[in-house]
Coordinates of C-alpha atoms and ligand atoms in Angstrom, one line a residue:
M1 CA 0.0 0.0 0.0
T2 CA 1.2 3.5 -0.8
T3 CA -0.3 6.8 0.2
I4 CA -0.8 9.2 -2.7
P5 CA -2.2 12.7 -2.7
L6 CA -5.9 13.0 -3.6
P7 CA -6.0 13.5 -7.3
A8 CA -7.4 16.9 -8.3
T9 CA -9.9 15.3 -10.6
N10 CA -11.5 13.5 -7.8
D11 CA -13.6 16.4 -6.5
L12 CA -16.6 14.0 -6.5
I13 CA -14.9 11.6 -4.2
R14 CA -14.3 14.5 -1.8
V15 CA -18.0 15.5 -2.1
A16 CA -19.1 12.0 -1.2
L17 CA -16.7 11.6 1.7
D18 CA -17.5 15.0 3.2
A19 CA -21.1 14.0 3.1
A20 CA -20.4 10.5 4.6
I21 CA -18.7 11.8 7.7
R22 CA -21.8 14.0 8.6
A23 CA -23.7 10.9 9.4
P24 CA -25.0 10.4 12.9
S25 CA -23.5 7.7 15.2
P26 CA -24.0 6.6 18.8
H27 CA -22.1 9.0 21.1
N28 CA -20.7 10.5 17.9
T29 CA -18.2 7.6 17.7
Q30 CA -17.9 7.8 13.9
P31 CA -17.3 4.1 13.5
W32 CA -16.2 4.2 9.8
R33 CA -13.2 4.1 7.6
F34 CA -13.0 4.6 3.8
E35 CA -10.6 3.3 1.2
V36 CA -10.5 5.0 -2.2
T37 CA -9.3 3.3 -5.4
G38 CA -9.9 5.3 -8.5
D39 CA -13.6 6.2 -8.6
R40 CA -14.5 3.5 -6.0
I41 CA -15.0 4.1 -2.3
D42 CA -15.0 1.2 0.1
V43 CA -16.9 1.7 3.4
L44 CA -15.5 -0.2 6.3
L45 CA -16.7 -0.6 9.9
D46 CA -14.0 0.6 12.3
R47 CA -14.2 -2.1 15.1
E48 CA -12.1 0.0 17.4
R49 CA -14.9 2.6 17.5
V50 CA -17.8 0.2 18.2
L51 CA -19.2 0.8 21.7
A52 CA -18.2 -2.2 23.8
V53 CA -21.1 -1.9 26.3
A54 CA -24.0 -0.2 24.5
D55 CA -23.4 -1.9 21.1
R56 CA -21.5 -5.1 21.7
D57 CA -22.3 -6.7 18.3
G58 CA -21.8 -3.5 16.3
R59 CA -25.5 -3.2 15.2
E60 CA -25.7 0.6 15.8
A61 CA -22.2 1.0 14.2
R62 CA -23.6 -0.7 11.1
L63 CA -26.6 1.6 11.1
S64 CA -24.2 4.6 11.3
C65 CA -22.2 3.3 8.3
G66 CA -25.5 2.8 6.4
A67 CA -26.3 6.4 7.1
A68 CA -22.9 7.4 5.8
I69 CA -23.5 5.4 2.6
F70 CA -26.9 7.1 2.2
N71 CA -25.2 10.5 2.6
M72 CA -22.7 9.7 -0.2
R73 CA -25.5 8.5 -2.5
A74 CA -27.6 11.6 -1.7
A75 CA -24.7 14.0 -2.2
L76 CA -23.8 12.5 -5.5
S77 CA -27.3 12.3 -6.9
G78 CA -28.0 15.8 -5.7
N79 CA -25.0 16.9 -7.8
G80 CA -26.1 15.0 -10.9
H81 CA -24.0 11.8 -10.5
A82 CA -25.1 8.2 -10.2
A83 CA -23.5 5.8 -7.7
A84 CA -23.6 2.0 -8.0
V85 CA -23.5 0.5 -4.5
T86 CA -22.9 -3.1 -3.5
L87 CA -23.6 -3.8 0.1
L88 CA -21.5 -6.5 1.9
P89 CA -19.6 -7.3 -1.4
D90 CA -17.1 -9.8 0.0
R91 CA -18.3 -12.6 2.3
R92 CA -14.7 -13.1 3.6
R93 CA -14.5 -9.4 4.8
A94 CA -17.4 -8.9 7.2
D95 CA -16.3 -5.3 8.0
L96 CA -16.3 -4.2 4.3
L97 CA -19.9 -2.9 4.4
A98 CA -20.2 -1.4 1.0
T99 CA -18.5 -0.5 -2.2
L100 CA -19.6 2.6 -4.0
S101 CA -18.6 3.5 -7.5
I102 CA -19.3 6.7 -9.3
S103 CA -21.1 5.5 -12.4
G104 CA -22.1 8.3 -14.8
T105 CA -24.7 11.0 -14.7
H106 CA -28.0 11.1 -12.9
R107 CA -31.1 13.3 -13.7
T108 CA -31.4 15.2 -10.5
T109 CA -34.9 15.8 -9.1
P110 CA -35.8 18.6 -6.7
E111 CA -36.1 15.9 -3.9
D112 CA -32.5 14.8 -4.6
Q113 CA -31.3 18.3 -4.3
A114 CA -33.3 18.9 -1.1
L115 CA -31.9 15.7 0.5
A116 CA -28.4 16.6 -0.5
R117 CA -28.8 20.1 1.0
A118 CA -30.2 18.7 4.2
I119 CA -27.0 16.7 5.0
G120 CA -25.3 19.8 6.4
F121 CA -28.3 20.9 8.4
R122 CA -29.4 17.7 10.0
R123 CA -28.5 17.3 13.7
S124 CA -29.7 15.5 16.8
N125 CA -31.9 17.9 18.7
R126 CA -32.3 16.9 22.4
R127 CA -34.2 20.1 23.3
P128 CA -37.9 20.4 23.8
F129 CA -40.0 20.7 20.6
T130 CA -43.2 22.8 20.3
D131 CA -46.6 21.3 20.5
R132 CA -47.3 22.0 16.8
P133 CA -48.5 18.7 15.3
V134 CA -46.7 17.1 12.4
P135 CA -49.1 17.2 9.4
V136 CA -50.3 13.9 7.9
G137 CA -48.6 14.5 4.6
T138 CA -45.3 14.9 6.3
R139 CA -45.8 11.8 8.4
Q140 CA -46.6 9.9 5.2
A141 CA -43.4 11.2 3.5
L142 CA -41.3 9.9 6.4
V143 CA -42.9 6.5 6.1
R144 CA -42.3 6.5 2.4
A145 CA -38.7 7.5 2.9
A146 CA -38.1 4.4 5.0
A147 CA -39.9 2.1 2.6
A148 CA -37.9 3.5 -0.4
E149 CA -34.8 2.1 1.4
G150 CA -36.3 -1.3 2.2
A151 CA -37.2 -0.7 5.9
E152 CA -40.3 0.2 7.8
L153 CA -41.1 3.3 9.8
V154 CA -43.9 2.8 12.3
L155 CA -45.4 5.9 13.8
L156 CA -46.7 5.4 17.3
E157 CA -49.9 7.3 16.8
R158 CA -52.2 5.4 19.1
P159 CA -51.9 6.8 22.7
G160 CA -51.7 3.3 24.1
D161 CA -48.7 2.5 21.9
L162 CA -46.9 5.7 22.8
D163 CA -47.5 5.0 26.5
A164 CA -46.2 1.5 26.1
L165 CA -43.0 2.8 24.3
A166 CA -42.5 5.4 27.0
A167 CA -42.7 2.6 29.7
L168 CA -40.1 0.5 27.9
L169 CA -37.9 3.6 27.5
R170 CA -38.1 4.4 31.2
H171 CA -37.3 0.8 32.1
A172 CA -34.3 0.6 29.7
E173 CA -33.0 4.1 30.8
H174 CA -33.2 3.0 34.4
L175 CA -31.2 -0.2 33.8
Q176 CA -28.6 1.7 31.8
S177 CA -28.3 4.4 34.4
E178 CA -27.7 1.7 37.1
D179 CA -25.0 0.0 34.9
P180 CA -21.6 1.4 35.9
A181 CA -19.9 0.1 32.7
F182 CA -22.6 1.8 30.5
Q183 CA -22.3 5.0 32.5
A184 CA -18.5 5.0 32.2
E185 CA -18.8 4.6 28.4
V186 CA -21.2 7.6 28.2
R187 CA -18.8 9.6 30.3
R188 CA -15.9 8.6 28.0
W189 CA -17.8 10.0 25.0
T190 CA -19.1 13.1 26.6
V191 CA -16.7 15.9 25.8
E192 CA -16.0 19.6 26.5
D193 CA -17.1 21.8 23.6
G194 CA -14.4 22.4 20.9
V195 CA -11.9 20.0 22.4
R196 CA -12.3 16.8 20.3
D197 CA -13.5 15.9 16.8
D198 CA -15.7 13.1 18.2
G199 CA -17.9 12.5 21.2
V200 CA -21.0 14.4 22.3
P201 CA -20.2 18.0 23.4
L202 CA -21.9 19.3 26.5
S203 CA -23.7 21.9 24.5
A204 CA -25.5 19.2 22.5
G205 CA -27.0 17.6 25.5
G206 CA -30.6 18.7 26.1
P207 CA -32.1 20.2 29.3
R208 CA -33.7 18.0 32.0
P209 CA -37.3 17.2 31.2
E210 CA -39.9 18.1 33.9
P211 CA -40.7 15.1 36.1
D212 CA -44.1 14.5 34.5
S213 CA -42.7 14.4 30.9
L214 CA -43.6 11.3 29.0
L215 CA -40.2 10.6 27.4
T216 CA -36.9 10.0 29.1
L217 CA -33.9 11.3 27.2
R218 CA -30.3 10.0 27.5
H219 CA -28.2 12.1 29.9
Y220 CA -25.1 13.6 28.5
G221 CA -23.0 15.8 30.8
V222 CA -23.9 18.0 33.7
R223 CA -27.4 19.2 32.8
E224 CA -28.8 18.0 36.1
S225 CA -27.8 21.3 37.6
G226 CA -29.8 23.3 35.1
P227 CA -33.6 24.0 35.4
A228 CA -36.1 21.3 34.2
R229 CA -38.0 22.3 31.1
P230 CA -41.4 21.2 29.7
F231 CA -41.1 19.0 26.6
E232 CA -43.8 18.6 24.0
R233 CA -47.0 17.2 25.4
T234 CA -47.8 14.7 22.6
P235 CA -44.4 13.7 21.0
L236 CA -44.3 12.1 17.6
V237 CA -42.3 8.9 18.1
A238 CA -41.4 6.5 15.3
V239 CA -39.7 3.1 15.3
L240 CA -37.6 2.2 12.4
S241 CA -37.5 -1.6 11.7
S242 CA -35.6 -3.8 9.3
H243 CA -37.0 -6.9 7.6
T244 CA -34.0 -9.0 8.7
D245 CA -31.6 -8.5 11.6
T246 CA -28.5 -9.5 9.6
S247 CA -25.6 -7.2 8.9
L248 CA -27.1 -6.5 5.5
G249 CA -30.5 -5.7 7.1
Q250 CA -28.7 -3.3 9.5
V251 CA -26.7 -1.5 6.8
R252 CA -30.0 -1.1 4.8
A253 CA -31.8 0.1 7.9
G254 CA -29.0 2.7 8.4
Q255 CA -29.6 4.0 4.9
A256 CA -33.4 4.2 5.6
M257 CA -32.8 5.9 8.9
Q258 CA -30.7 8.6 7.2
R259 CA -33.3 9.0 4.4
V260 CA -36.0 9.5 7.1
L261 CA -33.8 12.0 9.0
L262 CA -32.9 14.0 5.9
T263 CA -36.6 13.9 4.7
A264 CA -37.5 15.3 8.2
T265 CA -34.9 18.0 7.9
T266 CA -36.2 19.1 4.5
A267 CA -39.7 19.4 6.0
G268 CA -38.4 21.6 8.8
L269 CA -38.6 18.9 11.5
S270 CA -36.1 18.3 14.2
A271 CA -35.3 14.8 15.4
S272 CA -33.5 13.0 18.3
F273 CA -32.9 9.4 19.1
L274 CA -34.4 7.3 21.9
S275 CA -32.2 4.2 21.5
Q276 CA -32.4 2.8 25.1
P277 CA -35.2 0.3 24.4
V278 CA -33.4 -1.2 21.3
E279 CA -30.0 -1.4 23.1
L280 CA -31.3 -4.0 25.6
E281 CA -32.4 -7.4 24.4
S282 CA -35.4 -7.7 26.7
S283 CA -36.9 -4.3 25.9
R284 CA -36.1 -4.8 22.2
T285 CA -38.1 -8.0 22.2
A286 CA -40.9 -6.3 24.0
L287 CA -40.9 -3.4 21.5
R288 CA -41.0 -5.9 18.6
R289 CA -44.0 -7.6 20.3
L290 CA -45.7 -4.1 20.6
L291 CA -45.3 -3.7 16.8
G292 CA -47.0 -7.0 16.2
G293 CA -43.8 -9.1 15.8
R294 CA -43.2 -7.6 12.4
G295 CA -39.6 -6.7 11.5
Y296 CA -36.7 -5.9 13.9
P297 CA -36.7 -2.6 15.7
Q298 CA -33.4 -0.8 14.9
T299 CA -33.8 2.6 16.3
V300 CA -36.5 4.9 17.8
L301 CA -36.8 8.6 16.8
R302 CA -38.6 11.5 18.3
L303 CA -39.7 14.0 15.7
G304 CA -41.2 17.5 15.9
Y305 CA -40.8 21.2 15.4
G306 CA -37.8 22.4 17.4
F307 CA -35.5 25.4 17.7
A308 CA -31.9 25.5 16.5
A309 CA -29.5 22.9 17.9
P310 CA -25.7 23.0 17.7
A311 CA -23.8 21.0 15.2
T312 CA -21.3 18.4 16.5
R313 CA -17.8 18.0 15.2
R314 CA -16.4 15.3 12.9
R315 CA -13.0 13.9 12.2
A316 CA -12.1 15.3 8.8
A317 CA -12.6 12.9 5.8
D318 CA -8.9 12.8 5.0
T319 CA -8.1 11.5 8.4
V320 CA -10.4 8.5 8.0
T321 CA -9.7 7.7 4.4
Y322 CA -6.9 5.7 2.8
H323 CA -6.1 6.5 -0.8
H324 CA -4.8 3.5 -2.8
D325 CA -2.7 3.8 -5.8
P326 CA -5.2 2.9 -8.6
G327 CA -2.8 0.3 -10.0
E328 CA -2.5 -1.5 -6.7
A329 CA -4.4 -4.7 -6.2
R330 CA -6.9 -4.7 -3.3
S331 CA -5.9 -6.9 -0.4
Ligands
FMN1 C1 -27.8 4.3 16.0 C2 -27.8 5.6 16.8 C3 -28.3 5.6 18.1 C4 -28.3 6.8 18.8 N1 -28.8 6.8 20.0 C5 -28.9 8.0 20.7 C6 -29.6 8.1 22.0 O1 -30.1 7.1 22.5 N2 -29.7 9.3 22.6 C7 -29.2 10.4 22.1 O2 -29.3 11.4 22.7 N3 -28.5 10.4 20.9 C8 -28.4 9.2 20.2 N4 -27.8 9.2 19.0 C9 -27.4 10.4 18.4 C10 -25.9 10.6 18.4 O3 -25.4 10.9 19.7 C11 -25.5 11.7 17.4 O4 -25.8 11.3 16.1 C12 -24.0 12.1 17.5 O5 -23.7 12.7 18.7 C13 -23.7 13.2 16.4 O6 -24.5 14.3 16.5 P1 -25.5 14.8 15.3 O7 -26.5 13.7 15.1 O8 -26.1 16.1 15.8 O9 -24.7 15.0 14.0 C14 -27.8 8.0 18.2 C15 -27.3 8.0 16.9 C16 -27.3 6.8 16.2 C17 -26.8 6.7 14.8

């Protein structure tokens, strides 16, 4: 392997990689690496960045890489370029999650452009949302976004379902808050603002919800000292499920998750994650049962109209990318 400077002609590779690294990831671990050979980008899971306690089998890391893959596709199609993507292309290399090749031109639609623009604006917003309801048309667009990527988004619109989810969330949050290893991991990834290019900065943690709030949010940092704030009275909560729980199903679900999040961003919606119930096997099973046993819950999202939330930092694309000499054979 030899490192060579990024060829000037490869502006598109740069566009794709700059989009990829904006993907969300648990505790902002950014569990990805990229290898570039000519016009091909290989997306690899970075095992060293998989959360050992919260994400032992790397499921959430694969979702994050799926989101990075979707960002690359969206950035390219928004700029008039087609991408051919093969997921899990080599059975002998489980961490090679995808190969993306830039493959000619693409007739860009307004939706493509909007999704591409949203990549830079999307962020996790852990602050209270307003009580303005999300219109039916927007809800349907979110459901369609997941379906377009081969996953299912179930909106918990019946009060009983929302209450049941809230109970699972509280239970899982309680178990995680009592687990010293889990808490140590959260602390390791909670960072002072502006100090590191990964982790969740204190400014991105939301305020403490008032005691009678329906949803429990993950605690980052020292917000316990701040005043409690009322959160939206009837939150819109959605569960994203895959049809299989294999690595392939999880990478697909990550693409669907990102398409949902970017679609939400284009509609002016904010979103945050409520992963606690899918991170513990027992509550994940209970959640699956709540959804009628269909599909495998991969993540839970809270959606609504919020106010600006800060962006979190990323490691620059160059620092997570290896450029192969195009003539060199792949190992
Ligand atoms: C699979 C997955 C699970 C996540 N779970 C949570 C969660 O339970 N609570 C939370 O506050 N944020 C959660 N996040 C959000 C990340 O912390 C966030 O994406 C990361 O800090 C980067 O910030 P950004 O989304 O604003 O770009 C999750 C993200 C992903 C991809």
